[in-house]
Amino acid sequence: DARVTQTPRHKVTEMGQEVTMRCQPILGHNTVFWYRQTMMQGLELLAYFRNRAPLDDSGMPKDRFSAEMPDATLATLKIQPSEPRDSAVYFCASGLGGQGRIQYFGAGTRLSVL
Amino acid sequence: AQSVTQLDSQVPVFEEAPVELRCNYSSSVSVYLFWYVQYPNQGLQLLLKYLSGSTLVKGINGFEAEFNKSQTSFHLRKPSVHISDTAEYFCAVSESRDDKIIFGKGTRLHILP
């Protein structure tokens, strides 16, 4: 049963530390999305890639967040330095794009910045 | 720009009663529409989708939704809910020219015994 894998599932860190979240998309999928979920803002799109190329990162605070796809099996989201307001659940999703465009979500990384 | 409005943040309903979760969207071009469900401590999973064709779409777990272009709505319905339907439900829209999906704020469905 193919699924999107996110690591770690939980992360507690102190303000100012670097945080790296990883995502393994479903094999063969050509689009990858990063979302942030909070009670106040709901589900926000941070960035997305098609065929490993970044297409839109307008939802991401550029000064501290960065997203990359070093290869087709790995997507990363980094926060440096982290702040308490970054505390949220971060989801990765992958899909085939085009008319199908169903997105398959990972279980998320719950980040707490103290 | 596209947007999605879910009119109810929470909906309580008795077990075995029918339920409707409301969703309205805004877009200047043709759209694809989705409903996703999120169970506690899990990611979102697809319930159903409308891409084209019949405006009545059937999904998993007995849910269905109807696309109404004139009212720009895509309401989700189930004739008889079960305690296992307790979850948060997200309506989402994607413009046909784009891979991005914009999600609504979600509706929390509470099933009362």
PDB file of N, CA and C in Angstrom, chain B residues 40-113:
ATOM      1  N   PRO B  40      -8.585  12.124  13.646  1.00  0.00           N
ATOM      2  CA  PRO B  40      -7.634  12.642  14.637  1.00  0.00           C
ATOM      3  C   PRO B  40      -6.226  12.096  14.446  1.00  0.00           C
ATOM      4  N   ASN B  41      -5.258  13.014  14.485  1.00  0.00           N
ATOM      5  CA  ASN B  41      -3.832  12.685  14.403  1.00  0.00           C
ATOM      6  C   ASN B  41      -3.446  11.984  13.102  1.00  0.00           C
ATOM      7  N   GLN B  42      -4.178  12.269  12.053  1.00  0.00           N
ATOM      8  CA  GLN B  42      -3.855  11.699  10.761  1.00  0.00           C
ATOM      9  C   GLN B  42      -3.811  12.797   9.709  1.00  0.00           C
ATOM     10  N   GLY B  43      -3.269  12.435   8.540  1.00  0.00           N
ATOM     11  CA  GLY B  43      -3.325  13.348   7.404  1.00  0.00           C
ATOM     12  C   GLY B  43      -4.691  13.310   6.751  1.00  0.00           C
ATOM     13  N   LEU B  44      -4.842  14.144   5.733  1.00  0.00           N
ATOM     14  CA  LEU B  44      -6.109  14.184   5.022  1.00  0.00           C
ATOM     15  C   LEU B  44      -6.181  13.046   4.012  1.00  0.00           C
ATOM     16  N   GLN B  45      -7.391  12.546   3.773  1.00  0.00           N
ATOM     17  CA  GLN B  45      -7.584  11.544   2.726  1.00  0.00           C
ATOM     18  C   GLN B  45      -8.813  11.909   1.902  1.00  0.00           C
ATOM     19  N   LEU B  46      -8.768  11.550   0.644  1.00  0.00           N
ATOM     20  CA  LEU B  46      -9.812  11.948  -0.288  1.00  0.00           C
ATOM     21  C   LEU B  46     -11.104  11.184  -0.017  1.00  0.00           C
ATOM     22  N   LEU B  47     -12.219  11.939   0.084  1.00  0.00           N
ATOM     23  CA  LEU B  47     -13.548  11.340   0.175  1.00  0.00           C
ATOM     24  C   LEU B  47     -14.167  11.188  -1.208  1.00  0.00           C
ATOM     25  N   LEU B  48     -14.113  12.268  -1.986  1.00  0.00           N
ATOM     26  CA  LEU B  48     -14.677  12.261  -3.327  1.00  0.00           C
ATOM     27  C   LEU B  48     -14.177  13.479  -4.094  1.00  0.00           C
ATOM     28  N   LYS B  49     -14.386  13.424  -5.409  1.00  0.00           N
ATOM     29  CA  LYS B  49     -13.942  14.519  -6.253  1.00  0.00           C
ATOM     30  C   LYS B  49     -14.918  14.729  -7.405  1.00  0.00           C
ATOM     31  N   TYR B  50     -14.994  15.982  -7.862  1.00  0.00           N
ATOM     32  CA  TYR B  50     -15.712  16.321  -9.086  1.00  0.00           C
ATOM     33  C   TYR B  50     -14.711  16.911 -10.072  1.00  0.00           C
ATOM     34  N   LEU B  51     -14.569  16.231 -11.195  1.00  0.00           N
ATOM     35  CA  LEU B  51     -13.686  16.748 -12.248  1.00  0.00           C
ATOM     36  C   LEU B  51     -14.509  17.215 -13.443  1.00  0.00           C
ATOM     37  N   SER B  52     -15.508  16.422 -13.838  1.00  0.00           N
ATOM     38  CA  SER B  52     -16.392  16.770 -14.943  1.00  0.00           C
ATOM     39  C   SER B  52     -17.514  15.739 -14.978  1.00  0.00           C
ATOM     40  N   GLY B  53     -18.491  15.935 -15.878  1.00  0.00           N
ATOM     41  CA  GLY B  53     -19.537  14.935 -16.039  1.00  0.00           C
ATOM     42  C   GLY B  53     -20.661  15.104 -15.051  1.00  0.00           C
ATOM     43  N   SER B  54     -21.197  13.993 -14.546  1.00  0.00           N
ATOM     44  CA  SER B  54     -22.350  14.011 -13.653  1.00  0.00           C
ATOM     45  C   SER B  54     -22.086  14.905 -12.453  1.00  0.00           C
ATOM     46  N   THR B  55     -23.084  15.718 -12.130  1.00  0.00           N
ATOM     47  CA  THR B  55     -22.893  16.664 -11.021  1.00  0.00           C
ATOM     48  C   THR B  55     -23.059  15.996  -9.664  1.00  0.00           C
ATOM     49  N   LEU B  56     -23.603  14.795  -9.621  1.00  0.00           N
ATOM     50  CA  LEU B  56     -23.732  14.060  -8.365  1.00  0.00           C
ATOM     51  C   LEU B  56     -22.574  13.062  -8.287  1.00  0.00           C
ATOM     52  N   VAL B  57     -21.779  13.232  -7.266  1.00  0.00           N
ATOM     53  CA  VAL B  57     -20.562  12.428  -7.139  1.00  0.00           C
ATOM     54  C   VAL B  57     -20.664  11.570  -5.889  1.00  0.00           C
ATOM     55  N   LYS B  58     -20.357  10.306  -6.044  1.00  0.00           N
ATOM     56  CA  LYS B  58     -20.376   9.402  -4.889  1.00  0.00           C
ATOM     57  C   LYS B  58     -18.950   9.108  -4.453  1.00  0.00           C
ATOM     58  N   GLY B  59     -18.765   9.039  -3.131  1.00  0.00           N
ATOM     59  CA  GLY B  59     -17.436   8.786  -2.605  1.00  0.00           C
ATOM     60  C   GLY B  59     -17.413   7.592  -1.678  1.00  0.00           C
ATOM     61  N   ILE B  60     -16.374   7.553  -0.869  1.00  0.00           N
ATOM     62  CA  ILE B  60     -16.224   6.436   0.051  1.00  0.00           C
ATOM     63  C   ILE B  60     -17.083   6.639   1.291  1.00  0.00           C
ATOM     64  N   ASN B  61     -17.307   5.558   2.018  1.00  0.00           N
ATOM     65  CA  ASN B  61     -18.024   5.600   3.298  1.00  0.00           C
ATOM     66  C   ASN B  61     -19.452   6.136   3.185  1.00  0.00           C
ATOM     67  N   GLY B  62     -20.080   6.006   2.016  1.00  0.00           N
ATOM     68  CA  GLY B  62     -21.474   6.393   1.846  1.00  0.00           C
ATOM     69  C   GLY B  62     -21.721   7.874   1.647  1.00  0.00           C
ATOM     70  N   PHE B  63     -20.672   8.662   1.486  1.00  0.00           N
ATOM     71  CA  PHE B  63     -20.825  10.096   1.253  1.00  0.00           C
ATOM     72  C   PHE B  63     -21.066  10.389  -0.224  1.00  0.00           C
ATOM     73  N   GLU B  64     -21.772  11.487  -0.486  1.00  0.00           N
ATOM     74  CA  GLU B  64     -21.958  11.980  -1.838  1.00  0.00           C
ATOM     75  C   GLU B  64     -22.006  13.503  -1.807  1.00  0.00           C
ATOM     76  N   ALA B  65     -21.744  14.110  -2.950  1.00  0.00           N
ATOM     77  CA  ALA B  65     -21.777  15.566  -3.043  1.00  0.00           C
ATOM     78  C   ALA B  65     -22.352  15.954  -4.389  1.00  0.00           C
ATOM     79  N   GLU B  66     -22.960  17.127  -4.426  1.00  0.00           N
ATOM     80  CA  GLU B  66     -23.548  17.618  -5.664  1.00  0.00           C
ATOM     81  C   GLU B  66     -22.943  18.950  -6.058  1.00  0.00           C
ATOM     82  N   PHE B  67     -22.438  19.008  -7.277  1.00  0.00           N
ATOM     83  CA  PHE B  67     -21.872  20.232  -7.823  1.00  0.00           C
ATOM     84  C   PHE B  67     -22.997  21.072  -8.404  1.00  0.00           C
ATOM     85  N   ASN B  68     -23.111  22.316  -7.934  1.00  0.00           N
ATOM     86  CA  ASN B  68     -24.119  23.231  -8.446  1.00  0.00           C
ATOM     87  C   ASN B  68     -23.403  24.472  -8.952  1.00  0.00           C
ATOM     88  N   LYS B  69     -23.258  24.544 -10.277  1.00  0.00           N
ATOM     89  CA  LYS B  69     -22.465  25.629 -10.860  1.00  0.00           C
ATOM     90  C   LYS B  69     -23.125  26.990 -10.659  1.00  0.00           C
ATOM     91  N   SER B  70     -24.445  27.055 -10.783  1.00  0.00           N
ATOM     92  CA  SER B  70     -25.133  28.340 -10.665  1.00  0.00           C
ATOM     93  C   SER B  70     -25.045  28.900  -9.253  1.00  0.00           C
ATOM     94  N   GLN B  71     -25.001  28.023  -8.266  1.00  0.00           N
ATOM     95  CA  GLN B  71     -24.887  28.467  -6.877  1.00  0.00           C
ATOM     96  C   GLN B  71     -23.460  28.368  -6.357  1.00  0.00           C
ATOM     97  N   THR B  72     -22.551  27.973  -7.208  1.00  0.00           N
ATOM     98  CA  THR B  72     -21.133  27.757  -6.843  1.00  0.00           C
ATOM     99  C   THR B  72     -21.025  27.009  -5.530  1.00  0.00           C
ATOM    100  N   SER B  73     -21.727  25.883  -5.456  1.00  0.00           N
ATOM    101  CA  SER B  73     -21.715  25.101  -4.221  1.00  0.00           C
ATOM    102  C   SER B  73     -21.318  23.655  -4.512  1.00  0.00           C
ATOM    103  N   PHE B  74     -20.863  23.000  -3.468  1.00  0.00           N
ATOM    104  CA  PHE B  74     -20.464  21.588  -3.556  1.00  0.00           C
ATOM    105  C   PHE B  74     -20.697  20.984  -2.163  1.00  0.00           C
ATOM    106  N   HIS B  75     -21.958  20.830  -1.802  1.00  0.00           N
ATOM    107  CA  HIS B  75     -22.312  20.364  -0.457  1.00  0.00           C
ATOM    108  C   HIS B  75     -22.148  18.851  -0.347  1.00  0.00           C
ATOM    109  N   LEU B  76     -21.716  18.430   0.820  1.00  0.00           N
ATOM    110  CA  LEU B  76     -21.472  17.007   1.107  1.00  0.00           C
ATOM    111  C   LEU B  76     -22.631  16.463   1.927  1.00  0.00           C
ATOM    112  N   ARG B  77     -23.079  15.248   1.591  1.00  0.00           N
ATOM    113  CA  ARG B  77     -24.232  14.666   2.288  1.00  0.00           C
ATOM    114  C   ARG B  77     -23.974  13.204   2.612  1.00  0.00           C
ATOM    115  N   LYS B  78     -24.643  12.768   3.684  1.00  0.00           N
ATOM    116  CA  LYS B  78     -24.677  11.342   3.989  1.00  0.00           C
ATOM    117  C   LYS B  78     -26.043  11.068   4.600  1.00  0.00           C
ATOM    118  N   PRO B  79     -26.755  10.051   4.137  1.00  0.00           N
ATOM    119  CA  PRO B  79     -28.130   9.822   4.613  1.00  0.00           C
ATOM    120  C   PRO B  79     -28.211   9.324   6.052  1.00  0.00           C
ATOM    121  N   SER B  80     -27.151   8.671   6.532  1.00  0.00           N
ATOM    122  CA  SER B  80     -27.192   8.118   7.884  1.00  0.00           C
ATOM    123  C   SER B  80     -25.758   8.032   8.415  1.00  0.00           C
ATOM    124  N   VAL B  81     -25.453   8.837   9.422  1.00  0.00           N
ATOM    125  CA  VAL B  81     -24.070   8.892   9.907  1.00  0.00           C
ATOM    126  C   VAL B  81     -23.840   7.860  10.992  1.00  0.00           C
ATOM    127  N   HIS B  82     -22.570   7.501  11.121  1.00  0.00           N
ATOM    128  CA  HIS B  82     -22.132   6.529  12.121  1.00  0.00           C
ATOM    129  C   HIS B  82     -21.096   7.214  13.001  1.00  0.00           C
ATOM    130  N   ILE B  83     -20.932   6.692  14.194  1.00  0.00           N
ATOM    131  CA  ILE B  83     -19.963   7.263  15.131  1.00  0.00           C
ATOM    132  C   ILE B  83     -18.574   7.342  14.506  1.00  0.00           C
ATOM    133  N   SER B  84     -18.255   6.421  13.604  1.00  0.00           N
ATOM    134  CA  SER B  84     -16.944   6.408  12.963  1.00  0.00           C
ATOM    135  C   SER B  84     -16.750   7.558  11.973  1.00  0.00           C
ATOM    136  N   ASP B  85     -17.813   8.298  11.684  1.00  0.00           N
ATOM    137  CA  ASP B  85     -17.706   9.472  10.798  1.00  0.00           C
ATOM    138  C   ASP B  85     -17.214  10.713  11.527  1.00  0.00           C
ATOM    139  N   THR B  86     -17.008  10.609  12.819  1.00  0.00           N
ATOM    140  CA  THR B  86     -16.473  11.724  13.595  1.00  0.00           C
ATOM    141  C   THR B  86     -15.096  12.099  13.049  1.00  0.00           C
ATOM    142  N   ALA B  87     -14.974  13.316  12.540  1.00  0.00           N
ATOM    143  CA  ALA B  87     -13.744  13.744  11.882  1.00  0.00           C
ATOM    144  C   ALA B  87     -13.910  15.202  11.457  1.00  0.00           C
ATOM    145  N   GLU B  88     -12.860  15.736  10.858  1.00  0.00           N
ATOM    146  CA  GLU B  88     -12.959  17.066  10.260  1.00  0.00           C
ATOM    147  C   GLU B  88     -12.993  16.903   8.749  1.00  0.00           C
ATOM    148  N   TYR B  89     -13.860  17.662   8.108  1.00  0.00           N
ATOM    149  CA  TYR B  89     -14.087  17.531   6.674  1.00  0.00           C
ATOM    150  C   TYR B  89     -13.696  18.837   5.985  1.00  0.00           C
ATOM    151  N   PHE B  90     -12.910  18.699   4.928  1.00  0.00           N
ATOM    152  CA  PHE B  90     -12.400  19.855   4.208  1.00  0.00           C
ATOM    153  C   PHE B  90     -12.895  19.850   2.772  1.00  0.00           C
ATOM    154  N   CYS B  91     -13.479  20.955   2.372  1.00  0.00           N
ATOM    155  CA  CYS B  91     -13.823  21.177   0.977  1.00  0.00           C
ATOM    156  C   CYS B  91     -12.636  21.859   0.306  1.00  0.00           C
ATOM    157  N   ALA B  92     -12.385  21.554  -0.948  1.00  0.00           N
ATOM    158  CA  ALA B  92     -11.218  22.114  -1.628  1.00  0.00           C
ATOM    159  C   ALA B  92     -11.523  22.357  -3.094  1.00  0.00           C
ATOM    160  N   VAL B  93     -10.841  23.343  -3.652  1.00  0.00           N
ATOM    161  CA  VAL B  93     -11.029  23.708  -5.061  1.00  0.00           C
ATOM    162  C   VAL B  93      -9.689  23.834  -5.748  1.00  0.00           C
ATOM    163  N   SER B  94      -9.667  23.415  -6.996  1.00  0.00           N
ATOM    164  CA  SER B  94      -8.469  23.566  -7.812  1.00  0.00           C
ATOM    165  C   SER B  94      -8.894  24.089  -9.171  1.00  0.00           C
ATOM    166  N   GLU B  95      -8.236  25.148  -9.620  1.00  0.00           N
ATOM    167  CA  GLU B  95      -8.550  25.653 -10.952  1.00  0.00           C
ATOM    168  C   GLU B  95      -7.957  24.716 -11.987  1.00  0.00           C
ATOM    169  N   SER B  96      -8.654  24.559 -13.090  1.00  0.00           N
ATOM    170  CA  SER B  96      -8.259  23.556 -14.086  1.00  0.00           C
ATOM    171  C   SER B  96      -6.875  23.825 -14.667  1.00  0.00           C
ATOM    172  N   ARG B  97      -6.397  25.067 -14.544  1.00  0.00           N
ATOM    173  CA  ARG B  97      -5.101  25.411 -15.133  1.00  0.00           C
ATOM    174  C   ARG B  97      -3.944  25.229 -14.163  1.00  0.00           C
ATOM    175  N   ASP B  98      -4.202  24.705 -12.955  1.00  0.00           N
ATOM    176  CA  ASP B  98      -3.209  24.730 -11.895  1.00  0.00           C
ATOM    177  C   ASP B  98      -3.223  23.423 -11.108  1.00  0.00           C
ATOM    178  N   ASP B  99      -2.073  23.043 -10.557  1.00  0.00           N
ATOM    179  CA  ASP B  99      -2.015  21.849  -9.709  1.00  0.00           C
ATOM    180  C   ASP B  99      -2.410  22.132  -8.268  1.00  0.00           C
ATOM    181  N   LYS B 100      -2.405  23.414  -7.887  1.00  0.00           N
ATOM    182  CA  LYS B 100      -2.646  23.745  -6.489  1.00  0.00           C
ATOM    183  C   LYS B 100      -4.084  23.471  -6.094  1.00  0.00           C
ATOM    184  N   ILE B 101      -4.270  23.056  -4.841  1.00  0.00           N
ATOM    185  CA  ILE B 101      -5.595  22.890  -4.258  1.00  0.00           C
ATOM    186  C   ILE B 101      -5.707  23.865  -3.089  1.00  0.00           C
ATOM    187  N   ILE B 102      -6.793  24.609  -3.076  1.00  0.00           N
ATOM    188  CA  ILE B 102      -7.047  25.533  -1.965  1.00  0.00           C
ATOM    189  C   ILE B 102      -8.103  24.903  -1.069  1.00  0.00           C
ATOM    190  N   PHE B 103      -7.788  24.790   0.214  1.00  0.00           N
ATOM    191  CA  PHE B 103      -8.680  24.135   1.157  1.00  0.00           C
ATOM    192  C   PHE B 103      -9.499  25.151   1.943  1.00  0.00           C
ATOM    193  N   GLY B 104     -10.728  24.756   2.295  1.00  0.00           N
ATOM    194  CA  GLY B 104     -11.529  25.532   3.223  1.00  0.00           C
ATOM    195  C   GLY B 104     -11.001  25.351   4.637  1.00  0.00           C
ATOM    196  N   LYS B 105     -11.637  26.043   5.579  1.00  0.00           N
ATOM    197  CA  LYS B 105     -11.192  26.019   6.978  1.00  0.00           C
ATOM    198  C   LYS B 105     -11.582  24.726   7.691  1.00  0.00           C
ATOM    199  N   GLY B 106     -12.456  23.944   7.090  1.00  0.00           N
ATOM    200  CA  GLY B 106     -12.842  22.681   7.690  1.00  0.00           C
ATOM    201  C   GLY B 106     -14.130  22.762   8.483  1.00  0.00           C
ATOM    202  N   THR B 107     -14.852  21.644   8.539  1.00  0.00           N
ATOM    203  CA  THR B 107     -16.051  21.504   9.370  1.00  0.00           C
ATOM    204  C   THR B 107     -15.875  20.270  10.234  1.00  0.00           C
ATOM    205  N   ARG B 108     -15.983  20.490  11.531  1.00  0.00           N
ATOM    206  CA  ARG B 108     -15.830  19.370  12.463  1.00  0.00           C
ATOM    207  C   ARG B 108     -17.188  18.715  12.660  1.00  0.00           C
ATOM    208  N   LEU B 109     -17.274  17.429  12.337  1.00  0.00           N
ATOM    209  CA  LEU B 109     -18.524  16.687  12.478  1.00  0.00           C
ATOM    210  C   LEU B 109     -18.520  15.916  13.792  1.00  0.00           C
ATOM    211  N   HIS B 110     -19.495  16.255  14.656  1.00  0.00           N
ATOM    212  CA  HIS B 110     -19.651  15.568  15.937  1.00  0.00           C
ATOM    213  C   HIS B 110     -20.856  14.653  15.858  1.00  0.00           C
ATOM    214  N   ILE B 111     -20.642  13.382  16.106  1.00  0.00           N
ATOM    215  CA  ILE B 111     -21.742  12.432  16.093  1.00  0.00           C
ATOM    216  C   ILE B 111     -22.196  12.201  17.531  1.00  0.00           C
ATOM    217  N   LEU B 112     -23.466  12.457  17.794  1.00  0.00           N
ATOM    218  CA  LEU B 112     -24.027  12.327  19.135  1.00  0.00           C
ATOM    219  C   LEU B 112     -24.698  10.962  19.272  1.00  0.00           C
ATOM    220  N   PRO B 113     -24.481  10.280  20.401  1.00  0.00           N
ATOM    221  CA  PRO B 113     -25.070   8.932  20.560  1.00  0.00           C
ATOM    222  C   PRO B 113     -26.576   8.968  20.772  1.00  0.00           C
TER     223      PRO B 113
END
